[in-house]
C-alpha cells in the first residue's frame, strides 16, 4: 500500500505527520517494515483502512471517535489491527471495508455487517446515538431487532451508512437531514431502514 497527501493525523501511515507530495509506502505493524498482503483499501475523513488477503482489517490515522477500532481514541501514525467483538481478539473473516466521515464499516464473508467509530447520528446502526464505538459492533436489523444479514455491498457517507442486500434491497441509517436515507423523511435513524424506490 502506498499513500500521499495530507498527513496531519498520520493517515498516510508512514509513522509521521509530514505532508507527502508523492507516494510513500505504508509502514507495517508497530511502524516496522511495510504493510503487505492487502487486497482492498478505503478512506475516511482522517483515517485509512486496509483489508488483507487473510480477512484481517488494519487502520490508521485520526481516532478521536474510535474509528481505528483498536479500543482506544489514540491517533495512529501506522497501521494497527482492528479489534474483535467486545474489544477482544481481532476482527476476522472480512470481505469488504468502507469508511465514512468518522465511522468504519466491515462486511464479513457470511453477510453480517459490523461498524465502529463516530455515532453522532446513529451511523453505527446499533440502535444507539451519541455513543461512539471503539471496536466493532454488529449492525442491528429492521426496527433495531436482531441483526442485518445477507449484505453484499457497503458504503459510508459523512454521517450515514448504506448496505445493499443480496436480494437487491437497499438499507441506510444515520444522519438524514437532507434525506440521504431515502425513506421519504428527514428523520435520523439509529438502525437500518429500507430505502424507498418507485
Short mmCIF file of N, CA and C in Angstrom, two decimals:
data_model
loop_
_atom_site.label_atom_id
_atom_site.label_comp_id
_atom_site.label_asym_id
_atom_site.label_seq_id
_atom_site.Cartn_x
_atom_site.Cartn_y
_atom_site.Cartn_z
N UNK A 1 0.84 -1.19 0.00
CA UNK A 1 0.00 0.00 0.00
C UNK A 1 0.88 1.24 0.00
N UNK A 2 0.48 2.21 -0.81
CA UNK A 2 1.18 3.49 -0.90
C UNK A 2 0.16 4.60 -0.69
N UNK A 3 0.60 5.71 -0.11
CA UNK A 3 -0.31 6.83 0.14
C UNK A 3 0.44 8.14 0.03
N UNK A 4 -0.33 9.22 -0.14
CA UNK A 4 0.27 10.55 -0.27
C UNK A 4 -0.78 11.60 0.02
N UNK A 5 -0.33 12.81 0.29
CA UNK A 5 -1.23 13.93 0.56
C UNK A 5 -1.16 14.41 2.00
N UNK A 6 -2.30 14.93 2.48
CA UNK A 6 -2.40 15.49 3.82
C UNK A 6 -2.16 14.40 4.86
N UNK A 7 -1.42 14.74 5.90
CA UNK A 7 -1.00 13.72 6.85
C UNK A 7 -0.99 14.21 8.30
N UNK A 8 -1.80 15.22 8.58
CA UNK A 8 -1.80 15.81 9.91
C UNK A 8 -2.11 14.79 11.00
N UNK A 9 -2.97 13.82 10.67
CA UNK A 9 -3.37 12.80 11.64
C UNK A 9 -2.68 11.46 11.43
N UNK A 10 -1.67 11.44 10.56
CA UNK A 10 -0.98 10.19 10.31
C UNK A 10 -1.69 9.27 9.35
N UNK A 11 -2.67 9.81 8.60
CA UNK A 11 -3.46 8.96 7.71
C UNK A 11 -2.67 8.39 6.53
N UNK A 12 -1.46 8.89 6.31
CA UNK A 12 -0.60 8.31 5.28
C UNK A 12 -0.04 6.97 5.77
N UNK A 13 0.17 6.84 7.05
CA UNK A 13 0.61 5.57 7.62
C UNK A 13 2.10 5.32 7.55
N UNK A 14 2.88 6.38 7.40
CA UNK A 14 4.34 6.21 7.30
C UNK A 14 5.05 6.58 8.60
N UNK A 15 4.29 6.53 9.72
CA UNK A 15 4.83 6.82 11.05
C UNK A 15 5.31 8.27 11.18
N UNK A 16 4.61 9.17 10.48
CA UNK A 16 4.93 10.59 10.58
C UNK A 16 3.64 11.39 10.42
N UNK A 17 3.78 12.71 10.58
CA UNK A 17 2.67 13.63 10.26
C UNK A 17 3.12 14.62 9.20
N UNK A 18 4.04 14.20 8.37
CA UNK A 18 4.58 15.04 7.30
C UNK A 18 3.74 14.91 6.04
N UNK A 19 3.29 16.03 5.49
CA UNK A 19 2.55 16.01 4.22
C UNK A 19 3.44 15.37 3.16
N UNK A 20 2.87 14.47 2.38
CA UNK A 20 3.63 13.78 1.35
C UNK A 20 3.12 14.21 -0.03
N UNK A 21 4.02 14.76 -0.83
CA UNK A 21 3.65 15.27 -2.16
C UNK A 21 3.78 14.21 -3.24
N UNK A 22 4.18 13.03 -2.86
CA UNK A 22 4.32 11.89 -3.78
C UNK A 22 4.09 10.62 -2.96
N UNK A 23 3.82 9.50 -3.60
CA UNK A 23 3.52 8.28 -2.85
C UNK A 23 4.67 7.80 -1.97
N UNK A 24 4.33 7.39 -0.75
CA UNK A 24 5.27 6.73 0.16
C UNK A 24 4.62 5.43 0.60
N UNK A 25 5.46 4.48 0.92
CA UNK A 25 4.94 3.16 1.28
C UNK A 25 4.44 3.16 2.72
N UNK A 26 3.29 2.54 2.94
CA UNK A 26 2.69 2.47 4.28
C UNK A 26 3.47 1.47 5.14
N UNK A 27 3.76 1.89 6.36
CA UNK A 27 4.53 1.06 7.29
C UNK A 27 3.73 -0.16 7.74
N UNK A 28 4.43 -1.10 8.34
CA UNK A 28 3.80 -2.29 8.89
C UNK A 28 3.49 -2.14 10.36
N UNK A 29 3.19 -3.27 10.99
CA UNK A 29 2.84 -3.30 12.41
C UNK A 29 3.94 -2.67 13.26
N UNK A 30 3.53 -1.88 14.22
CA UNK A 30 4.44 -1.17 15.13
C UNK A 30 5.38 -0.21 14.39
N UNK A 31 5.03 0.17 13.17
CA UNK A 31 5.84 1.10 12.39
C UNK A 31 7.08 0.48 11.80
N UNK A 32 7.16 -0.85 11.83
CA UNK A 32 8.33 -1.56 11.30
C UNK A 32 7.99 -2.21 9.97
N UNK A 33 8.92 -2.24 9.05
CA UNK A 33 8.69 -2.85 7.75
C UNK A 33 7.57 -2.16 7.01
N UNK A 34 6.84 -2.93 6.19
CA UNK A 34 5.77 -2.36 5.39
C UNK A 34 4.54 -3.27 5.42
N UNK A 35 3.38 -2.66 5.20
CA UNK A 35 2.12 -3.38 5.16
C UNK A 35 2.03 -4.15 3.84
N UNK A 36 1.82 -5.45 3.92
CA UNK A 36 1.77 -6.30 2.73
C UNK A 36 0.53 -7.20 2.77
N UNK A 37 0.28 -7.87 1.66
CA UNK A 37 -0.83 -8.82 1.60
C UNK A 37 -2.19 -8.16 1.61
N UNK A 38 -2.27 -6.93 1.14
CA UNK A 38 -3.52 -6.17 1.16
C UNK A 38 -4.29 -6.38 -0.14
N UNK A 39 -5.62 -6.56 -0.02
CA UNK A 39 -6.45 -6.74 -1.21
C UNK A 39 -7.45 -5.61 -1.43
N UNK A 40 -7.69 -4.77 -0.42
CA UNK A 40 -8.63 -3.65 -0.59
C UNK A 40 -8.27 -2.54 0.38
N UNK A 41 -8.55 -1.31 -0.01
CA UNK A 41 -8.31 -0.16 0.85
C UNK A 41 -9.50 0.79 0.80
N UNK A 42 -9.65 1.58 1.84
CA UNK A 42 -10.73 2.57 1.90
C UNK A 42 -10.26 3.74 2.74
N UNK A 43 -10.91 4.87 2.55
CA UNK A 43 -10.55 6.06 3.29
C UNK A 43 -11.74 6.69 3.98
N UNK A 44 -11.52 7.22 5.17
CA UNK A 44 -12.50 8.04 5.85
C UNK A 44 -12.05 9.48 5.80
N UNK A 45 -12.63 10.32 6.65
CA UNK A 45 -12.26 11.73 6.64
C UNK A 45 -10.81 11.94 7.02
N UNK A 46 -10.35 11.28 8.07
CA UNK A 46 -8.96 11.45 8.52
C UNK A 46 -8.30 10.13 8.87
N UNK A 47 -8.88 9.03 8.38
CA UNK A 47 -8.30 7.71 8.67
C UNK A 47 -8.33 6.85 7.41
N UNK A 48 -7.52 5.81 7.45
CA UNK A 48 -7.39 4.91 6.31
C UNK A 48 -7.56 3.48 6.80
N UNK A 49 -8.13 2.63 5.93
CA UNK A 49 -8.43 1.25 6.29
C UNK A 49 -7.87 0.32 5.22
N UNK A 50 -7.34 -0.82 5.65
CA UNK A 50 -6.85 -1.83 4.72
C UNK A 50 -7.41 -3.19 5.08
N UNK A 51 -7.79 -3.95 4.06
CA UNK A 51 -8.26 -5.32 4.22
C UNK A 51 -7.20 -6.25 3.64
N UNK A 52 -6.71 -7.15 4.46
CA UNK A 52 -5.69 -8.07 3.99
C UNK A 52 -6.32 -9.31 3.35
N UNK A 53 -5.53 -10.00 2.56
CA UNK A 53 -5.99 -11.20 1.86
C UNK A 53 -6.55 -12.24 2.83
N UNK A 54 -6.05 -12.26 4.05
CA UNK A 54 -6.50 -13.25 5.03
C UNK A 54 -7.77 -12.84 5.77
N UNK A 55 -8.37 -11.69 5.41
CA UNK A 55 -9.61 -11.24 6.03
C UNK A 55 -9.44 -10.38 7.27
N UNK A 56 -8.20 -10.06 7.63
CA UNK A 56 -7.94 -9.16 8.75
C UNK A 56 -8.05 -7.70 8.30
N UNK A 57 -8.42 -6.82 9.24
CA UNK A 57 -8.58 -5.40 8.93
C UNK A 57 -7.58 -4.59 9.76
N UNK A 58 -6.95 -3.63 9.10
CA UNK A 58 -5.99 -2.73 9.73
C UNK A 58 -6.43 -1.30 9.44
N UNK A 59 -6.12 -0.38 10.37
CA UNK A 59 -6.50 1.02 10.17
C UNK A 59 -5.47 1.93 10.83
N UNK A 60 -5.45 3.19 10.38
CA UNK A 60 -4.52 4.17 10.93
C UNK A 60 -5.03 5.57 10.64
N UNK A 61 -4.48 6.55 11.38
CA UNK A 61 -4.87 7.94 11.23
C UNK A 61 -5.66 8.44 12.42
N UNK A 62 -6.55 9.39 12.17
CA UNK A 62 -7.32 10.02 13.25
C UNK A 62 -8.24 9.01 13.93
N UNK A 63 -8.29 9.09 15.25
CA UNK A 63 -9.03 8.09 16.02
C UNK A 63 -9.84 8.72 17.15
N UNK A 64 -10.17 9.99 17.01
CA UNK A 64 -10.89 10.69 18.07
C UNK A 64 -12.25 10.12 18.39
N UNK A 65 -12.84 9.39 17.44
CA UNK A 65 -14.16 8.78 17.63
C UNK A 65 -14.09 7.27 17.74
N UNK A 66 -12.88 6.72 17.73
CA UNK A 66 -12.73 5.28 17.80
C UNK A 66 -12.76 4.59 16.44
N UNK A 67 -12.65 5.36 15.36
CA UNK A 67 -12.79 4.79 14.02
C UNK A 67 -11.66 3.85 13.61
N UNK A 68 -10.57 3.84 14.35
CA UNK A 68 -9.49 2.88 14.08
C UNK A 68 -9.91 1.48 14.56
N UNK A 69 -10.73 1.43 15.59
CA UNK A 69 -11.25 0.15 16.05
C UNK A 69 -10.31 -0.64 16.94
N UNK A 70 -9.36 0.03 17.58
CA UNK A 70 -8.40 -0.67 18.44
C UNK A 70 -8.71 -0.46 19.92
N UNK A 71 -9.98 -0.14 20.22
CA UNK A 71 -10.46 0.05 21.60
C UNK A 71 -9.75 1.22 22.29
N UNK A 72 -9.44 2.26 21.49
CA UNK A 72 -8.84 3.47 22.05
C UNK A 72 -9.31 4.67 21.23
N UNK A 73 -8.90 5.85 21.67
CA UNK A 73 -9.12 7.06 20.87
C UNK A 73 -7.77 7.71 20.56
N UNK A 74 -6.73 6.90 20.50
CA UNK A 74 -5.38 7.36 20.22
C UNK A 74 -5.13 7.38 18.72
N UNK A 75 -4.74 8.53 18.21
CA UNK A 75 -4.40 8.63 16.79
C UNK A 75 -3.21 7.72 16.49
N UNK A 76 -3.27 7.03 15.35
CA UNK A 76 -2.24 6.05 15.00
C UNK A 76 -1.51 6.49 13.73
N UNK A 77 -0.20 6.54 13.80
CA UNK A 77 0.62 7.00 12.67
C UNK A 77 1.03 5.86 11.74
N UNK A 78 0.67 4.65 12.10
CA UNK A 78 0.93 3.46 11.27
C UNK A 78 -0.19 2.46 11.53
N UNK A 79 -0.34 1.46 10.69
CA UNK A 79 -1.46 0.53 10.81
C UNK A 79 -1.48 -0.25 12.13
N UNK A 80 -2.68 -0.38 12.68
CA UNK A 80 -2.93 -1.26 13.82
C UNK A 80 -4.10 -2.17 13.45
N UNK A 81 -4.10 -3.34 14.01
CA UNK A 81 -5.13 -4.32 13.68
C UNK A 81 -6.42 -4.01 14.43
N UNK A 82 -7.54 -4.10 13.73
CA UNK A 82 -8.84 -3.81 14.31
C UNK A 82 -9.24 -4.93 15.27
N UNK A 83 -9.71 -4.54 16.44
CA UNK A 83 -10.12 -5.49 17.46
C UNK A 83 -11.39 -6.24 17.05
N UNK A 84 -11.67 -7.30 17.80
CA UNK A 84 -12.87 -8.08 17.57
C UNK A 84 -14.02 -7.62 18.45
N UNK A 85 -15.06 -8.44 18.48
CA UNK A 85 -16.25 -8.13 19.27
C UNK A 85 -15.90 -7.90 20.73
N UNK A 86 -16.50 -6.88 21.32
CA UNK A 86 -16.26 -6.51 22.72
C UNK A 86 -14.80 -6.12 22.97
N UNK A 87 -14.05 -5.80 21.90
CA UNK A 87 -12.67 -5.39 22.05
C UNK A 87 -11.73 -6.54 22.35
N UNK A 88 -12.20 -7.78 22.13
CA UNK A 88 -11.42 -8.98 22.42
C UNK A 88 -10.94 -9.60 21.11
N UNK A 89 -9.70 -10.01 21.06
CA UNK A 89 -9.17 -10.62 19.85
C UNK A 89 -9.17 -9.63 18.70
N UNK A 90 -9.35 -10.15 17.49
CA UNK A 90 -9.31 -9.30 16.31
C UNK A 90 -10.44 -9.64 15.35
N UNK A 91 -10.83 -8.67 14.55
CA UNK A 91 -11.87 -8.86 13.54
C UNK A 91 -11.31 -9.71 12.41
N UNK A 92 -11.99 -10.78 12.06
CA UNK A 92 -11.53 -11.69 11.01
C UNK A 92 -12.68 -12.02 10.07
N UNK A 93 -12.35 -12.69 8.98
CA UNK A 93 -13.38 -13.15 8.05
C UNK A 93 -14.06 -12.04 7.30
N UNK A 94 -13.37 -10.92 7.08
CA UNK A 94 -13.96 -9.75 6.41
C UNK A 94 -13.70 -9.83 4.92
N UNK A 95 -14.73 -9.45 4.12
CA UNK A 95 -14.56 -9.45 2.67
C UNK A 95 -14.64 -8.07 2.04
N UNK A 96 -15.13 -7.08 2.79
CA UNK A 96 -15.21 -5.72 2.24
C UNK A 96 -15.14 -4.71 3.37
N UNK A 97 -14.60 -3.53 3.06
CA UNK A 97 -14.48 -2.45 4.04
C UNK A 97 -14.94 -1.14 3.40
N UNK A 98 -15.32 -0.20 4.26
CA UNK A 98 -15.69 1.14 3.79
C UNK A 98 -15.43 2.13 4.91
N UNK A 99 -15.20 3.37 4.53
CA UNK A 99 -15.00 4.43 5.51
C UNK A 99 -16.07 5.50 5.36
N UNK A 100 -16.45 6.10 6.48
CA UNK A 100 -17.34 7.24 6.46
C UNK A 100 -16.61 8.44 7.04
N UNK A 101 -17.36 9.47 7.35
CA UNK A 101 -16.72 10.64 7.93
C UNK A 101 -15.97 10.32 9.20
N UNK A 102 -16.63 9.65 10.13
CA UNK A 102 -15.99 9.29 11.40
C UNK A 102 -16.23 7.83 11.76
N UNK A 103 -16.83 7.07 10.86
CA UNK A 103 -17.10 5.67 11.13
C UNK A 103 -16.38 4.77 10.13
N UNK A 104 -16.23 3.51 10.54
CA UNK A 104 -15.63 2.50 9.68
C UNK A 104 -16.59 1.33 9.63
N UNK A 105 -16.66 0.67 8.46
CA UNK A 105 -17.65 -0.37 8.24
C UNK A 105 -16.95 -1.59 7.65
N UNK A 106 -17.39 -2.77 8.09
CA UNK A 106 -16.85 -4.02 7.55
C UNK A 106 -17.98 -4.98 7.23
N UNK A 107 -17.82 -5.70 6.13
CA UNK A 107 -18.76 -6.74 5.72
C UNK A 107 -18.03 -8.08 5.82
N UNK A 108 -18.59 -8.99 6.58
CA UNK A 108 -17.96 -10.29 6.75
C UNK A 108 -18.38 -11.25 5.62
N UNK A 109 -17.62 -12.30 5.46
CA UNK A 109 -17.88 -13.29 4.42
C UNK A 109 -19.28 -13.88 4.53
N UNK A 110 -19.81 -13.95 5.74
CA UNK A 110 -21.14 -14.54 5.95
C UNK A 110 -22.28 -13.56 5.72
N UNK A 111 -21.98 -12.33 5.29
CA UNK A 111 -23.02 -11.34 5.01
C UNK A 111 -23.42 -10.49 6.19
N UNK A 112 -22.78 -10.68 7.34
CA UNK A 112 -23.04 -9.84 8.51
C UNK A 112 -22.26 -8.54 8.38
N UNK A 113 -22.78 -7.49 9.00
CA UNK A 113 -22.18 -6.17 8.88
C UNK A 113 -21.80 -5.64 10.26
N UNK A 114 -20.61 -5.05 10.34
CA UNK A 114 -20.08 -4.51 11.58
C UNK A 114 -19.65 -3.07 11.36
N UNK A 115 -19.70 -2.26 12.41
CA UNK A 115 -19.30 -0.85 12.30
C UNK A 115 -18.72 -0.36 13.61
N UNK A 116 -17.93 0.70 13.52
CA UNK A 116 -17.33 1.28 14.73
C UNK A 116 -16.92 2.71 14.44
N UNK A 117 -16.69 3.48 15.51
CA UNK A 117 -16.29 4.88 15.38
C UNK A 117 -17.38 5.84 15.80
N UNK A 118 -17.44 6.97 15.12
CA UNK A 118 -18.39 8.02 15.47
C UNK A 118 -19.82 7.60 15.27
N UNK A 119 -20.69 8.02 16.20
CA UNK A 119 -22.09 7.59 16.17
C UNK A 119 -23.02 8.75 16.52
N UNK A 120 -22.65 9.96 16.11
CA UNK A 120 -23.40 11.16 16.49
C UNK A 120 -24.85 11.14 16.02
N UNK A 121 -25.12 10.45 14.91
CA UNK A 121 -26.48 10.41 14.36
C UNK A 121 -26.98 8.99 14.16
N UNK A 122 -26.35 8.04 14.84
CA UNK A 122 -26.79 6.66 14.71
C UNK A 122 -26.16 5.91 13.55
N UNK A 123 -25.08 6.45 12.97
CA UNK A 123 -24.49 5.85 11.77
C UNK A 123 -23.84 4.50 12.00
N UNK A 124 -23.63 4.11 13.26
CA UNK A 124 -23.11 2.77 13.55
C UNK A 124 -24.19 1.73 13.31
N UNK A 125 -25.45 2.08 13.55
CA UNK A 125 -26.55 1.17 13.27
C UNK A 125 -26.83 0.16 14.36
N UNK A 126 -26.42 0.45 15.60
CA UNK A 126 -26.66 -0.49 16.70
C UNK A 126 -27.80 -0.02 17.60
N UNK A 127 -28.68 0.81 17.03
CA UNK A 127 -29.86 1.32 17.73
C UNK A 127 -29.51 2.24 18.88
N UNK A 128 -28.36 2.93 18.75
CA UNK A 128 -27.99 3.97 19.71
C UNK A 128 -27.54 5.20 18.93
N UNK A 129 -27.45 6.31 19.63
CA UNK A 129 -26.92 7.54 19.04
C UNK A 129 -26.13 8.28 20.11
N UNK A 130 -25.02 8.85 19.69
CA UNK A 130 -24.22 9.63 20.61
C UNK A 130 -23.17 8.83 21.35
N UNK A 131 -23.23 7.51 21.26
CA UNK A 131 -22.24 6.66 21.92
C UNK A 131 -21.29 6.13 20.87
N UNK A 132 -20.07 6.68 20.85
CA UNK A 132 -19.08 6.20 19.89
C UNK A 132 -18.67 4.78 20.25
N UNK A 133 -18.29 4.02 19.23
CA UNK A 133 -17.88 2.63 19.44
C UNK A 133 -16.40 2.50 19.13
N UNK A 134 -15.62 2.05 20.10
CA UNK A 134 -14.17 1.99 19.97
C UNK A 134 -13.69 0.67 19.37
N UNK A 135 -14.61 -0.24 19.12
CA UNK A 135 -14.33 -1.52 18.48
C UNK A 135 -15.60 -1.95 17.72
N UNK A 136 -15.49 -2.91 16.83
CA UNK A 136 -16.64 -3.28 16.00
C UNK A 136 -17.84 -3.78 16.80
N UNK A 137 -19.02 -3.32 16.39
CA UNK A 137 -20.29 -3.85 16.90
C UNK A 137 -21.12 -4.26 15.70
N UNK A 138 -21.96 -5.23 15.89
CA UNK A 138 -22.77 -5.75 14.80
C UNK A 138 -23.95 -4.82 14.53
N UNK A 139 -24.23 -4.57 13.28
CA UNK A 139 -25.34 -3.70 12.87
C UNK A 139 -26.65 -4.44 13.11
N UNK A 140 -27.60 -3.75 13.74
CA UNK A 140 -28.89 -4.37 14.05
C UNK A 140 -29.75 -4.48 12.80
N UNK A 141 -30.85 -5.20 12.96
CA UNK A 141 -31.78 -5.39 11.86
C UNK A 141 -32.88 -4.34 11.85
N UNK A 142 -33.90 -4.61 11.07
CA UNK A 142 -35.03 -3.70 10.92
C UNK A 142 -35.67 -3.41 12.28
N UNK A 143 -35.99 -2.14 12.52
CA UNK A 143 -36.58 -1.68 13.78
C UNK A 143 -35.68 -1.95 14.98
N UNK A 144 -34.39 -2.15 14.73
CA UNK A 144 -33.45 -2.39 15.81
C UNK A 144 -33.53 -3.77 16.42
N UNK A 145 -34.20 -4.70 15.71
CA UNK A 145 -34.39 -6.06 16.20
C UNK A 145 -33.47 -7.01 15.44
N UNK A 146 -32.82 -7.91 16.17
CA UNK A 146 -31.93 -8.87 15.51
C UNK A 146 -30.76 -8.17 14.86
N UNK A 147 -30.28 -8.75 13.76
CA UNK A 147 -29.11 -8.21 13.08
C UNK A 147 -29.34 -8.18 11.57
N UNK A 148 -28.65 -7.27 10.91
CA UNK A 148 -28.72 -7.15 9.46
C UNK A 148 -27.90 -8.28 8.85
N UNK A 149 -28.51 -9.06 7.97
CA UNK A 149 -27.83 -10.20 7.35
C UNK A 149 -28.03 -10.15 5.84
N UNK A 150 -27.31 -11.00 5.14
CA UNK A 150 -27.49 -11.10 3.70
C UNK A 150 -27.01 -9.89 2.94
N UNK A 151 -26.01 -9.20 3.48
CA UNK A 151 -25.48 -7.98 2.84
C UNK A 151 -24.40 -8.37 1.84
N UNK A 152 -24.39 -7.67 0.68
CA UNK A 152 -23.35 -7.97 -0.32
C UNK A 152 -22.46 -6.78 -0.65
N UNK A 153 -22.87 -5.56 -0.28
CA UNK A 153 -22.03 -4.39 -0.53
C UNK A 153 -22.33 -3.33 0.52
N UNK A 154 -21.30 -2.51 0.85
CA UNK A 154 -21.44 -1.49 1.89
C UNK A 154 -20.81 -0.18 1.42
N UNK A 155 -21.27 0.92 2.03
CA UNK A 155 -20.69 2.23 1.75
C UNK A 155 -20.92 3.13 2.95
N UNK A 156 -20.07 4.15 3.07
CA UNK A 156 -20.22 5.10 4.15
C UNK A 156 -20.30 6.52 3.62
N UNK A 157 -21.20 7.31 4.20
CA UNK A 157 -21.28 8.73 3.90
C UNK A 157 -20.70 9.51 5.07
N UNK A 158 -20.90 10.81 5.04
CA UNK A 158 -20.37 11.65 6.10
C UNK A 158 -20.80 11.19 7.47
N UNK A 159 -22.09 11.05 7.68
CA UNK A 159 -22.63 10.58 8.96
C UNK A 159 -23.77 9.59 8.75
N UNK A 160 -23.74 8.88 7.62
CA UNK A 160 -24.72 7.82 7.40
C UNK A 160 -24.03 6.63 6.74
N UNK A 161 -24.71 5.49 6.79
CA UNK A 161 -24.14 4.24 6.31
C UNK A 161 -25.17 3.54 5.43
N UNK A 162 -24.67 2.79 4.43
CA UNK A 162 -25.54 2.18 3.43
C UNK A 162 -25.18 0.71 3.25
N UNK A 163 -26.19 -0.12 3.06
CA UNK A 163 -25.97 -1.54 2.78
C UNK A 163 -26.85 -1.98 1.63
N UNK A 164 -26.28 -2.79 0.75
CA UNK A 164 -27.03 -3.42 -0.34
C UNK A 164 -27.12 -4.90 -0.03
N UNK A 165 -28.34 -5.42 0.02
CA UNK A 165 -28.52 -6.83 0.34
C UNK A 165 -28.47 -7.69 -0.92
N UNK A 166 -28.28 -8.98 -0.72
CA UNK A 166 -28.19 -9.93 -1.82
C UNK A 166 -29.44 -9.90 -2.70
N UNK A 167 -30.59 -9.60 -2.11
CA UNK A 167 -31.85 -9.58 -2.86
C UNK A 167 -32.08 -8.27 -3.61
N UNK A 168 -31.11 -7.36 -3.54
CA UNK A 168 -31.23 -6.09 -4.25
C UNK A 168 -31.84 -4.96 -3.46
N UNK A 169 -32.29 -5.22 -2.25
CA UNK A 169 -32.85 -4.17 -1.40
C UNK A 169 -31.72 -3.32 -0.83
N UNK A 170 -32.00 -2.04 -0.68
CA UNK A 170 -31.02 -1.11 -0.12
C UNK A 170 -31.52 -0.60 1.22
N UNK A 171 -30.61 -0.55 2.18
CA UNK A 171 -30.91 -0.09 3.53
C UNK A 171 -29.92 1.00 3.92
N UNK A 172 -30.35 1.94 4.74
CA UNK A 172 -29.48 3.04 5.16
C UNK A 172 -29.87 3.48 6.57
N UNK A 173 -28.94 4.16 7.23
CA UNK A 173 -29.20 4.64 8.60
C UNK A 173 -28.19 5.74 8.94
N UNK A 174 -28.52 6.47 9.99
CA UNK A 174 -27.67 7.57 10.44
C UNK A 174 -28.30 8.92 10.15
N UNK A 175 -27.48 9.91 9.88
CA UNK A 175 -27.96 11.26 9.65
C UNK A 175 -28.81 11.33 8.39
N UNK A 176 -29.95 12.04 8.50
CA UNK A 176 -30.92 12.07 7.40
C UNK A 176 -31.46 13.47 7.15
N UNK A 177 -30.69 14.48 7.56
CA UNK A 177 -31.17 15.86 7.47
C UNK A 177 -31.48 16.33 6.07
N UNK A 178 -30.87 15.70 5.07
CA UNK A 178 -31.14 16.06 3.67
C UNK A 178 -31.78 14.89 2.92
N UNK A 179 -32.31 13.93 3.66
CA UNK A 179 -33.00 12.80 3.04
C UNK A 179 -32.08 11.72 2.51
N UNK A 180 -30.85 11.67 3.01
CA UNK A 180 -29.89 10.71 2.44
C UNK A 180 -30.22 9.25 2.73
N UNK A 181 -31.10 8.98 3.68
CA UNK A 181 -31.53 7.59 3.93
C UNK A 181 -32.50 7.14 2.85
N UNK A 182 -33.26 8.07 2.29
CA UNK A 182 -34.17 7.72 1.19
C UNK A 182 -35.47 7.09 1.64
N UNK A 183 -35.92 7.43 2.87
CA UNK A 183 -37.17 6.84 3.38
C UNK A 183 -38.30 7.86 3.42
N UNK A 184 -38.18 8.90 2.57
CA UNK A 184 -39.20 9.94 2.47
C UNK A 184 -39.38 10.72 3.77
N UNK A 185 -38.25 10.92 4.48
CA UNK A 185 -38.28 11.72 5.70
C UNK A 185 -36.94 12.42 5.85
N UNK A 186 -36.84 13.25 6.86
CA UNK A 186 -35.55 13.85 7.23
C UNK A 186 -35.24 13.51 8.69
N UNK A 187 -35.73 12.36 9.13
CA UNK A 187 -35.52 11.90 10.50
C UNK A 187 -34.34 10.95 10.55
N UNK A 188 -33.39 11.21 11.44
CA UNK A 188 -32.26 10.30 11.61
C UNK A 188 -32.76 8.92 12.04
N UNK A 189 -32.02 7.88 11.65
CA UNK A 189 -32.37 6.54 12.08
C UNK A 189 -31.15 5.89 12.73
N UNK A 190 -31.38 5.22 13.86
CA UNK A 190 -30.30 4.59 14.60
C UNK A 190 -30.15 3.11 14.24
N UNK A 191 -30.97 2.65 13.33
CA UNK A 191 -30.92 1.27 12.84
C UNK A 191 -31.29 1.29 11.35
N UNK A 192 -30.99 0.22 10.61
CA UNK A 192 -31.27 0.21 9.17
C UNK A 192 -32.75 0.36 8.85
N UNK A 193 -33.02 1.23 7.88
CA UNK A 193 -34.36 1.33 7.31
C UNK A 193 -34.25 1.13 5.81
N UNK A 194 -35.30 0.58 5.22
CA UNK A 194 -35.25 0.26 3.80
C UNK A 194 -35.43 1.52 2.97
N UNK A 195 -34.56 1.71 2.02
CA UNK A 195 -34.67 2.86 1.11
C UNK A 195 -35.84 2.61 0.16
N UNK A 196 -36.65 3.65 -0.03
CA UNK A 196 -37.85 3.53 -0.87
C UNK A 196 -37.51 3.80 -2.33
N UNK A 197 -37.95 2.92 -3.19
CA UNK A 197 -37.80 3.14 -4.63
C UNK A 197 -39.18 3.14 -5.27
N UNK A 198 -39.37 3.92 -6.34
CA UNK A 198 -40.69 3.96 -7.00
C UNK A 198 -41.11 2.59 -7.51
#
